[in-house]
PDB file of C-alpha atoms in Angstrom:
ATOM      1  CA  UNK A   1     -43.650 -15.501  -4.090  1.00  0.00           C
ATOM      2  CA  UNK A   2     -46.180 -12.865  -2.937  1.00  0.00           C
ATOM      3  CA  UNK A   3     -45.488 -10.515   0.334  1.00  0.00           C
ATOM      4  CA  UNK A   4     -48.016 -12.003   2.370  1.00  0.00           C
ATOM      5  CA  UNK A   5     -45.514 -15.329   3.170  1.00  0.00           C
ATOM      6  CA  UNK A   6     -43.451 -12.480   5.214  1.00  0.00           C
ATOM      7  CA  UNK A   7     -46.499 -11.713   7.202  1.00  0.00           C
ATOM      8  CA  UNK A   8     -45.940 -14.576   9.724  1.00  0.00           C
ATOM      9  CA  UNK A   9     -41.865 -15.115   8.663  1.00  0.00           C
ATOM     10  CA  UNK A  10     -40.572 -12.033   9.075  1.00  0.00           C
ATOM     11  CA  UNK A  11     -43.038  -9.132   9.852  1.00  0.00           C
ATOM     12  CA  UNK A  12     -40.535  -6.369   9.813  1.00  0.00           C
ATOM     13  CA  UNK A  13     -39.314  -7.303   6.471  1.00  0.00           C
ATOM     14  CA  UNK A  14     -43.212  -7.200   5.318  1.00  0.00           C
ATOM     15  CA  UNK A  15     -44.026  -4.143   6.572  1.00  0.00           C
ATOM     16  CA  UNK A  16     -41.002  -2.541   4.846  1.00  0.00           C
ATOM     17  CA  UNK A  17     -41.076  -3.871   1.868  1.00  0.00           C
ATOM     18  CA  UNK A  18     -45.391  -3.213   1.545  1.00  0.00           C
ATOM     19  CA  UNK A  19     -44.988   0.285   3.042  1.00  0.00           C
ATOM     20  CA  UNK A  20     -42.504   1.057  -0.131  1.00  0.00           C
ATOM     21  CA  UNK A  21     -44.339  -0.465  -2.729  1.00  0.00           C
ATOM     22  CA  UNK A  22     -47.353   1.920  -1.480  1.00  0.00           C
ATOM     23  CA  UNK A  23     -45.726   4.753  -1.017  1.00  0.00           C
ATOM     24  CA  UNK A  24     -43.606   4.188  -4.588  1.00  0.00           C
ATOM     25  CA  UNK A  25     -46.520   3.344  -6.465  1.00  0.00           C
ATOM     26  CA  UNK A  26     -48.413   6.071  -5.516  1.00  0.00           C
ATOM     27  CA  UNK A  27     -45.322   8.560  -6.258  1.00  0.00           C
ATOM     28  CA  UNK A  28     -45.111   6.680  -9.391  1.00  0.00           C
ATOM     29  CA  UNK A  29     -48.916   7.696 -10.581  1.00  0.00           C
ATOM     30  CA  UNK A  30     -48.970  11.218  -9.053  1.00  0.00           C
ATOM     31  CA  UNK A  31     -45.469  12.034 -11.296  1.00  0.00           C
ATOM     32  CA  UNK A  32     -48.024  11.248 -14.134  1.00  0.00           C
ATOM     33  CA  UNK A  33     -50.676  13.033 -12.751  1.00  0.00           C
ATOM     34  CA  UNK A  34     -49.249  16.171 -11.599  1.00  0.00           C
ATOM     35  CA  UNK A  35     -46.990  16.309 -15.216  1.00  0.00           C
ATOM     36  CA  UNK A  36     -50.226  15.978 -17.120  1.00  0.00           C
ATOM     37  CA  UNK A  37     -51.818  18.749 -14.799  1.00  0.00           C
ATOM     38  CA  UNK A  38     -48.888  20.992 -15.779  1.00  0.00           C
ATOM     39  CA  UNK A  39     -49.001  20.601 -19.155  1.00  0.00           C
ATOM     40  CA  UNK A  40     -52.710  21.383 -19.819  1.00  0.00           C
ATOM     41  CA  UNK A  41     -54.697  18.223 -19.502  1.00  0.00           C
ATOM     42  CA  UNK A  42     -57.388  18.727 -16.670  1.00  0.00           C
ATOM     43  CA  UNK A  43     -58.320  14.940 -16.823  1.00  0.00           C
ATOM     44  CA  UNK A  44     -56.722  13.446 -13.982  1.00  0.00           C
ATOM     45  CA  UNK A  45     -57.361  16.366 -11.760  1.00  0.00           C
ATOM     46  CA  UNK A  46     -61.025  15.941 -12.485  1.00  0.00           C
ATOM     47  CA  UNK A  47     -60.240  12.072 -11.332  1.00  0.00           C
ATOM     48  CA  UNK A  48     -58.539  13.666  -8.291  1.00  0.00           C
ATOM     49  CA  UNK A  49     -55.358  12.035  -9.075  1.00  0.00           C
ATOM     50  CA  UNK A  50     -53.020  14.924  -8.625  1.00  0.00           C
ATOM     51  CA  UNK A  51     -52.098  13.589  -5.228  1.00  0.00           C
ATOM     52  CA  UNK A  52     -50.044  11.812  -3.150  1.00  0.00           C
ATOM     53  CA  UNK A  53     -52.623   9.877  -1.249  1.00  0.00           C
ATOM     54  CA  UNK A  54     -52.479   6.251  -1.991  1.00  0.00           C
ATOM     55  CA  UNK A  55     -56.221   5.399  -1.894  1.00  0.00           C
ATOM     56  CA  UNK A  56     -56.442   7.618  -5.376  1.00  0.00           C
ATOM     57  CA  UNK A  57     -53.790   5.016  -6.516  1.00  0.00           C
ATOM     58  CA  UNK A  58     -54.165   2.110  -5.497  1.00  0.00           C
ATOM     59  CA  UNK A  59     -56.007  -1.100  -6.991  1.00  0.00           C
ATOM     60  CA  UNK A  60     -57.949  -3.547  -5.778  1.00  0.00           C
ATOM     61  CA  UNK A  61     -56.454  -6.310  -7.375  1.00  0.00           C
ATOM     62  CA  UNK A  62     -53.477  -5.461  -8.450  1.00  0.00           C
ATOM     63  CA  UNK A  63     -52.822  -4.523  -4.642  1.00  0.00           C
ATOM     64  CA  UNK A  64     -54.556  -8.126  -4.162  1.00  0.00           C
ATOM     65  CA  UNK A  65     -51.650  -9.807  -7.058  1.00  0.00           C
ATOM     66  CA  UNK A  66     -48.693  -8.114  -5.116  1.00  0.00           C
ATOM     67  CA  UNK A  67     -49.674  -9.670  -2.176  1.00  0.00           C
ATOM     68  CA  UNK A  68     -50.152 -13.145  -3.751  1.00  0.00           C
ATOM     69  CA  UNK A  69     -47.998 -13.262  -6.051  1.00  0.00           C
ATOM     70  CA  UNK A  70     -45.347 -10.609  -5.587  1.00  0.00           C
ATOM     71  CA  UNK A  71     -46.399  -8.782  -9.029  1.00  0.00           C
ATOM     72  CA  UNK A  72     -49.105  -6.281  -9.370  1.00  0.00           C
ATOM     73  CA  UNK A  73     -50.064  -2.659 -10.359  1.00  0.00           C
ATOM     74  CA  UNK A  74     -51.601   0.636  -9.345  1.00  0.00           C
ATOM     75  CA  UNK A  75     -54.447   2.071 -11.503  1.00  0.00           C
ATOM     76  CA  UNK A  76     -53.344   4.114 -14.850  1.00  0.00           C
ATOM     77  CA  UNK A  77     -53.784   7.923 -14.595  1.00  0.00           C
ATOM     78  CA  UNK A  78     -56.291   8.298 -17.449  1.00  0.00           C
ATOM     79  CA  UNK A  79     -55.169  11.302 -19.525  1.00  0.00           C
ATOM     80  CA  UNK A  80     -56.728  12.890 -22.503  1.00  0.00           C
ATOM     81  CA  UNK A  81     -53.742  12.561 -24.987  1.00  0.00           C
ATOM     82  CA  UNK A  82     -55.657  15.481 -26.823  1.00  0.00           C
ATOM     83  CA  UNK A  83     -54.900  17.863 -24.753  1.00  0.00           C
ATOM     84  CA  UNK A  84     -51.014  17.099 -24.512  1.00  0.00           C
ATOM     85  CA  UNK A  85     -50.000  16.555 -28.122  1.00  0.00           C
ATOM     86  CA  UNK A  86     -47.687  13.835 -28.989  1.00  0.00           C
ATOM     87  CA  UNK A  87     -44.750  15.424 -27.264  1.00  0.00           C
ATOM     88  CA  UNK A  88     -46.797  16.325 -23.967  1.00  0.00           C
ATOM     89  CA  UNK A  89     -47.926  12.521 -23.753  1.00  0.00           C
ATOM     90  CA  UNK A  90     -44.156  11.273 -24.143  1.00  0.00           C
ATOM     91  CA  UNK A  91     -43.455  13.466 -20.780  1.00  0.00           C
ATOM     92  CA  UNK A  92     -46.368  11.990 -19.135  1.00  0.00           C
ATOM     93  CA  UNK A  93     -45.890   8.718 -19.593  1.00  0.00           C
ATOM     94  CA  UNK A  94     -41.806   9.155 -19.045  1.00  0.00           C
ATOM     95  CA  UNK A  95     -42.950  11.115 -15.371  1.00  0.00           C
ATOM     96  CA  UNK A  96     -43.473   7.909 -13.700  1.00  0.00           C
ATOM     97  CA  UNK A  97     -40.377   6.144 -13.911  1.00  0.00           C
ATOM     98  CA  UNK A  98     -38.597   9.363 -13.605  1.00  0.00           C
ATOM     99  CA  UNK A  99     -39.713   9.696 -10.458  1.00  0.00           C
ATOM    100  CA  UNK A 100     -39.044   6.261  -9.157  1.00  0.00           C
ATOM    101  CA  UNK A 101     -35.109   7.065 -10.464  1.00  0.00           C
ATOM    102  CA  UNK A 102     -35.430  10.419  -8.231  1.00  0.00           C
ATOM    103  CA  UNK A 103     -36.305   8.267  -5.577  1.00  0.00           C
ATOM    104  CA  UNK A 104     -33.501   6.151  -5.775  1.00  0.00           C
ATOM    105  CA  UNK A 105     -30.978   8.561  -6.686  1.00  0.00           C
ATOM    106  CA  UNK A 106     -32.160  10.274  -2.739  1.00  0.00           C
ATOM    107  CA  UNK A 107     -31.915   7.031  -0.994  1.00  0.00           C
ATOM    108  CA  UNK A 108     -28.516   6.342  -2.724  1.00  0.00           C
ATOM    109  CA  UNK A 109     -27.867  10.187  -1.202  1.00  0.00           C
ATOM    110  CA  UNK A 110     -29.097   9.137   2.028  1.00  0.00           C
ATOM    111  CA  UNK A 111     -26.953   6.137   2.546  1.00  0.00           C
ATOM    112  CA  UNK A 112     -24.122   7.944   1.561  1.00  0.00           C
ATOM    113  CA  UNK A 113     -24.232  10.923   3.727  1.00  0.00           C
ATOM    114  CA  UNK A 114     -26.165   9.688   6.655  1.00  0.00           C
ATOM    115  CA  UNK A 115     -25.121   7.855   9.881  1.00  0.00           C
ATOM    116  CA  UNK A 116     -27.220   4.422   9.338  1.00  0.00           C
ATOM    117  CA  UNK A 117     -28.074   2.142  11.809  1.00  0.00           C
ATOM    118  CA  UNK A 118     -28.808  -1.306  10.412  1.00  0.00           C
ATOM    119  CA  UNK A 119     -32.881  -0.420   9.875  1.00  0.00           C
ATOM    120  CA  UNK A 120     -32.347   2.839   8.237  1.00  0.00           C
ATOM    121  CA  UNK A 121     -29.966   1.288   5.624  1.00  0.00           C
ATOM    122  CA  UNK A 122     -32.540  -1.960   5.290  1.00  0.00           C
ATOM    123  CA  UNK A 123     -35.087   0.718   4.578  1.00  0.00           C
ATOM    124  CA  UNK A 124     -33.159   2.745   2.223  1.00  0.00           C
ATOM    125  CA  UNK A 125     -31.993   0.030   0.391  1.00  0.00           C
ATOM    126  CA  UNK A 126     -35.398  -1.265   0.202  1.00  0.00           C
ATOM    127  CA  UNK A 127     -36.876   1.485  -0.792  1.00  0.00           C
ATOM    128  CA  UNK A 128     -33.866   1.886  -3.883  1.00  0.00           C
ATOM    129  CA  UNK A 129     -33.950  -1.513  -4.963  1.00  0.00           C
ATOM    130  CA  UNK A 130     -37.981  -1.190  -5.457  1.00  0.00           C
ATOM    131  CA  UNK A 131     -37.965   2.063  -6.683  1.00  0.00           C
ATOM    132  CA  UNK A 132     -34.713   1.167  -9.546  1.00  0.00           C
ATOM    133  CA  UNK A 133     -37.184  -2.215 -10.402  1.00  0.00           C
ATOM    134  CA  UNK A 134     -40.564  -0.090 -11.390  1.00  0.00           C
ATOM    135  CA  UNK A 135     -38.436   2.027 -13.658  1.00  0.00           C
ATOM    136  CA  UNK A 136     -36.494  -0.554 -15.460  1.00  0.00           C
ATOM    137  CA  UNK A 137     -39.987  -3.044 -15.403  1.00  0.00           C
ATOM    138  CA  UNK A 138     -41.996   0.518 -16.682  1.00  0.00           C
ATOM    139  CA  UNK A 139     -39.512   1.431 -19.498  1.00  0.00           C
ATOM    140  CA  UNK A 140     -39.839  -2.364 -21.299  1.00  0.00           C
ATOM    141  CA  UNK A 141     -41.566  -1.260 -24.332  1.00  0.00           C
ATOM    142  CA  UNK A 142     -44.936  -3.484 -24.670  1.00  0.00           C
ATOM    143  CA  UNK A 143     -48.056  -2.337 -24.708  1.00  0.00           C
ATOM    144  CA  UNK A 144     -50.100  -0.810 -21.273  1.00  0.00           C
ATOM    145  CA  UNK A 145     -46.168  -0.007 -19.672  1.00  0.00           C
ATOM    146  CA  UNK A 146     -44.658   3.288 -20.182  1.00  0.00           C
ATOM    147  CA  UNK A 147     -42.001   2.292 -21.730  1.00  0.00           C
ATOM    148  CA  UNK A 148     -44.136   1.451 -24.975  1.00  0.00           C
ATOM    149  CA  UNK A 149     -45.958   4.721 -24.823  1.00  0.00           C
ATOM    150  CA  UNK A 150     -42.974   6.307 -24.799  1.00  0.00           C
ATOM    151  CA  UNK A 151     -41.549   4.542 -28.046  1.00  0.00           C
ATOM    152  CA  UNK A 152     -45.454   5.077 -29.218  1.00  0.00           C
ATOM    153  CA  UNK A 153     -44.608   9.013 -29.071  1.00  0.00           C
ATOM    154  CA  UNK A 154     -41.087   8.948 -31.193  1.00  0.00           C
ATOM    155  CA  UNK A 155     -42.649   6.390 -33.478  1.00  0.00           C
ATOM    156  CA  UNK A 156     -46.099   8.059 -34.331  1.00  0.00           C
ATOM    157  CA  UNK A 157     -47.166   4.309 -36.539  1.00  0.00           C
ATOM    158  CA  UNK A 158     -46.384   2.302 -34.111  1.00  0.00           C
ATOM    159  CA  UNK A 159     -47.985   4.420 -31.132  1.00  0.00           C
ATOM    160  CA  UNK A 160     -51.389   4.354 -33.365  1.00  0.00           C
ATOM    161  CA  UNK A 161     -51.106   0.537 -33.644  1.00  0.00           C
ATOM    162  CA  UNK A 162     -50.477   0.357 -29.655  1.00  0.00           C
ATOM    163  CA  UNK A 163     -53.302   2.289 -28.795  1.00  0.00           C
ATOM    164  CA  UNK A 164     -55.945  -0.166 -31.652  1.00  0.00           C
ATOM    165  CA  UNK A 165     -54.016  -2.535 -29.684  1.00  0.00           C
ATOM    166  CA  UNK A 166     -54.751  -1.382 -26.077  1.00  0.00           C
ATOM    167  CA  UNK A 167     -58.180  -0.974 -26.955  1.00  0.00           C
ATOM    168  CA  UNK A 168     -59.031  -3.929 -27.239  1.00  0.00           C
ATOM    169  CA  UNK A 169     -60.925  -5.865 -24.873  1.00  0.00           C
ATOM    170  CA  UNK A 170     -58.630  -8.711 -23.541  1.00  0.00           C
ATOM    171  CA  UNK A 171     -55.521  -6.244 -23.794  1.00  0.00           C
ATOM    172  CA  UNK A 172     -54.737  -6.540 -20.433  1.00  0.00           C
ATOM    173  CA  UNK A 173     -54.921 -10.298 -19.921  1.00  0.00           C
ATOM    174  CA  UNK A 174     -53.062 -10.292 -22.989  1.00  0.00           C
ATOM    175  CA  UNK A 175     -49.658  -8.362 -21.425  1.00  0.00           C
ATOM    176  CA  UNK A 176     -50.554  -9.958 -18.133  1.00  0.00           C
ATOM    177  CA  UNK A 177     -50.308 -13.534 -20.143  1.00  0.00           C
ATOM    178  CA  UNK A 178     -47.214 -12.363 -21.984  1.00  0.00           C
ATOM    179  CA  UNK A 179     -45.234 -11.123 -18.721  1.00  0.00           C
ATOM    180  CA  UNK A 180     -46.288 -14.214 -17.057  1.00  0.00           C
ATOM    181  CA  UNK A 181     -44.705 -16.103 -19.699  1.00  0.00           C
ATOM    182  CA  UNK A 182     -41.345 -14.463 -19.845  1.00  0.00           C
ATOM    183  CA  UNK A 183     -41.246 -13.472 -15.874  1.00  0.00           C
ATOM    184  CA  UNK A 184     -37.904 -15.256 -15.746  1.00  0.00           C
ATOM    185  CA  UNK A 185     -36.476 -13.349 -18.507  1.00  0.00           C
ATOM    186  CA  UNK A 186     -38.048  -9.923 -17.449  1.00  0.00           C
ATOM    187  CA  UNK A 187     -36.643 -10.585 -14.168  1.00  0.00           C
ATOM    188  CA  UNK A 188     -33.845 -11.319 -15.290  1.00  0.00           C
ATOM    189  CA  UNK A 189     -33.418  -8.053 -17.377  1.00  0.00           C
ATOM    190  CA  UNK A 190     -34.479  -5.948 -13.840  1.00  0.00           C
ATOM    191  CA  UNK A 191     -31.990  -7.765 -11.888  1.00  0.00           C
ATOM    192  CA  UNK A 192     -28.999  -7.196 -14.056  1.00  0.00           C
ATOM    193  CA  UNK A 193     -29.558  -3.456 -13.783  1.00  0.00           C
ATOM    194  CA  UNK A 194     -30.789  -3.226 -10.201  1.00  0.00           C
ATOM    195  CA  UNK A 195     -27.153  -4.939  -9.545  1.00  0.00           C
ATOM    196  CA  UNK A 196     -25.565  -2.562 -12.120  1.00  0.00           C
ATOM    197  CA  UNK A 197     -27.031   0.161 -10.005  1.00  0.00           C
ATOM    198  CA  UNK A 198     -26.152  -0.574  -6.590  1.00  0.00           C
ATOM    199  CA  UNK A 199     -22.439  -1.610  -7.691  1.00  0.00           C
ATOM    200  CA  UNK A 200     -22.313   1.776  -9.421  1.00  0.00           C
ATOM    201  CA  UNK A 201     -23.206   3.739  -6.844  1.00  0.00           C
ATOM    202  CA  UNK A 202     -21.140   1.597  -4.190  1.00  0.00           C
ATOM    203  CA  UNK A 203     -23.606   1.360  -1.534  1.00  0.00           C
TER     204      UNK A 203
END
């Protein structure tokens, strides 16, 4: 079920839950950006993606899709993998859901430390439970996520055979097909450790 059912249900809730998606995203694709920045590659400073600003991040549709349908995406920080070396593109791709785990390590922080009324901790926990969700979802290992690109970097072959893969025209309707298919598995994977999470953390 997309976000926009909240709109007219429960407003509050919508405007939470949209604001952190937004915000997480666009954390999300800067870590990328401003890693790749750091370690040499000029390419998505030249696309003005070393920035925080959500417009840079945002897509059209997948923005559309998360509204809809409650799944969607921001737009890939292109990178020149040239410039990084096989090492440097691990890091890059790894900076994204690195930072959505630094975000939820500060809002587990936050609720334990602060005096929470019951919107700040609604918030907070929002903003965790989205936040531990695109790290866990990012880290699956198939192709256009981080996770794979990740694996693609330790495992030289099979990063070749991702990227032939990847560039091929239908690619993306491809993944989007296959995580369509197994949604109820995939969720079912993010759940177990967004519940593992919170339990550990006792919040």
């Amino acid at each position: 079920m997309g976000l926009i059912s909240l709109l007219s249900s429960n407003p509050t809730a919508f405007v939470i839950i949209a604001a952190a998606l937004v915000l997480s995203l666009a954390f999300h694709e800067f870590a990328h950006a401003y890693t790749a920045d750091r370690l040499g590659d000029p390419t998505p400073r030249r696309y003005g993606r070393v920035t925080l600003n959500p417009i840079k991040h945002l897509d059209p549709f997948g923005t559309l899709l998360i509204l809809l349908v409650g799944f969607g995406f921001a737009r890939p920080v292109p990178i020149n993998p040239n410039n990084l070396g096989r090492w440097g593109t691990m890091w890059v791709s790894a900076a994204g859901p690195l930072s959505n785990l630094l975000i939820a390590v500060v809002c587990a922080v936050l609720l334990k430390v602060l005096p929470l009324t019951s919107l700040t901790y609604t918030i907070l926990m929002t903003v965790l439970s989205i936040n531990v969700v695109l790290a866990v979802f990012n880290l699956i290992p198939i192709p256009l996520l981080d996770g794979s690109r990740i694996l693609g970097a330790i495992v030289p072959s099979l990063g070749r055979a991702l990227n032939q893969f990847e560039a091929q025209p239908f690619s993306f309707l491809i993944v989007m097909g296959f995580i369509l298919l197994f949604q109820g598995q995939i969720g079912g994977i993010i759940r177990t450790v967004q519940a593992w999470v919170i339990g550990f953390i006792g919040v």
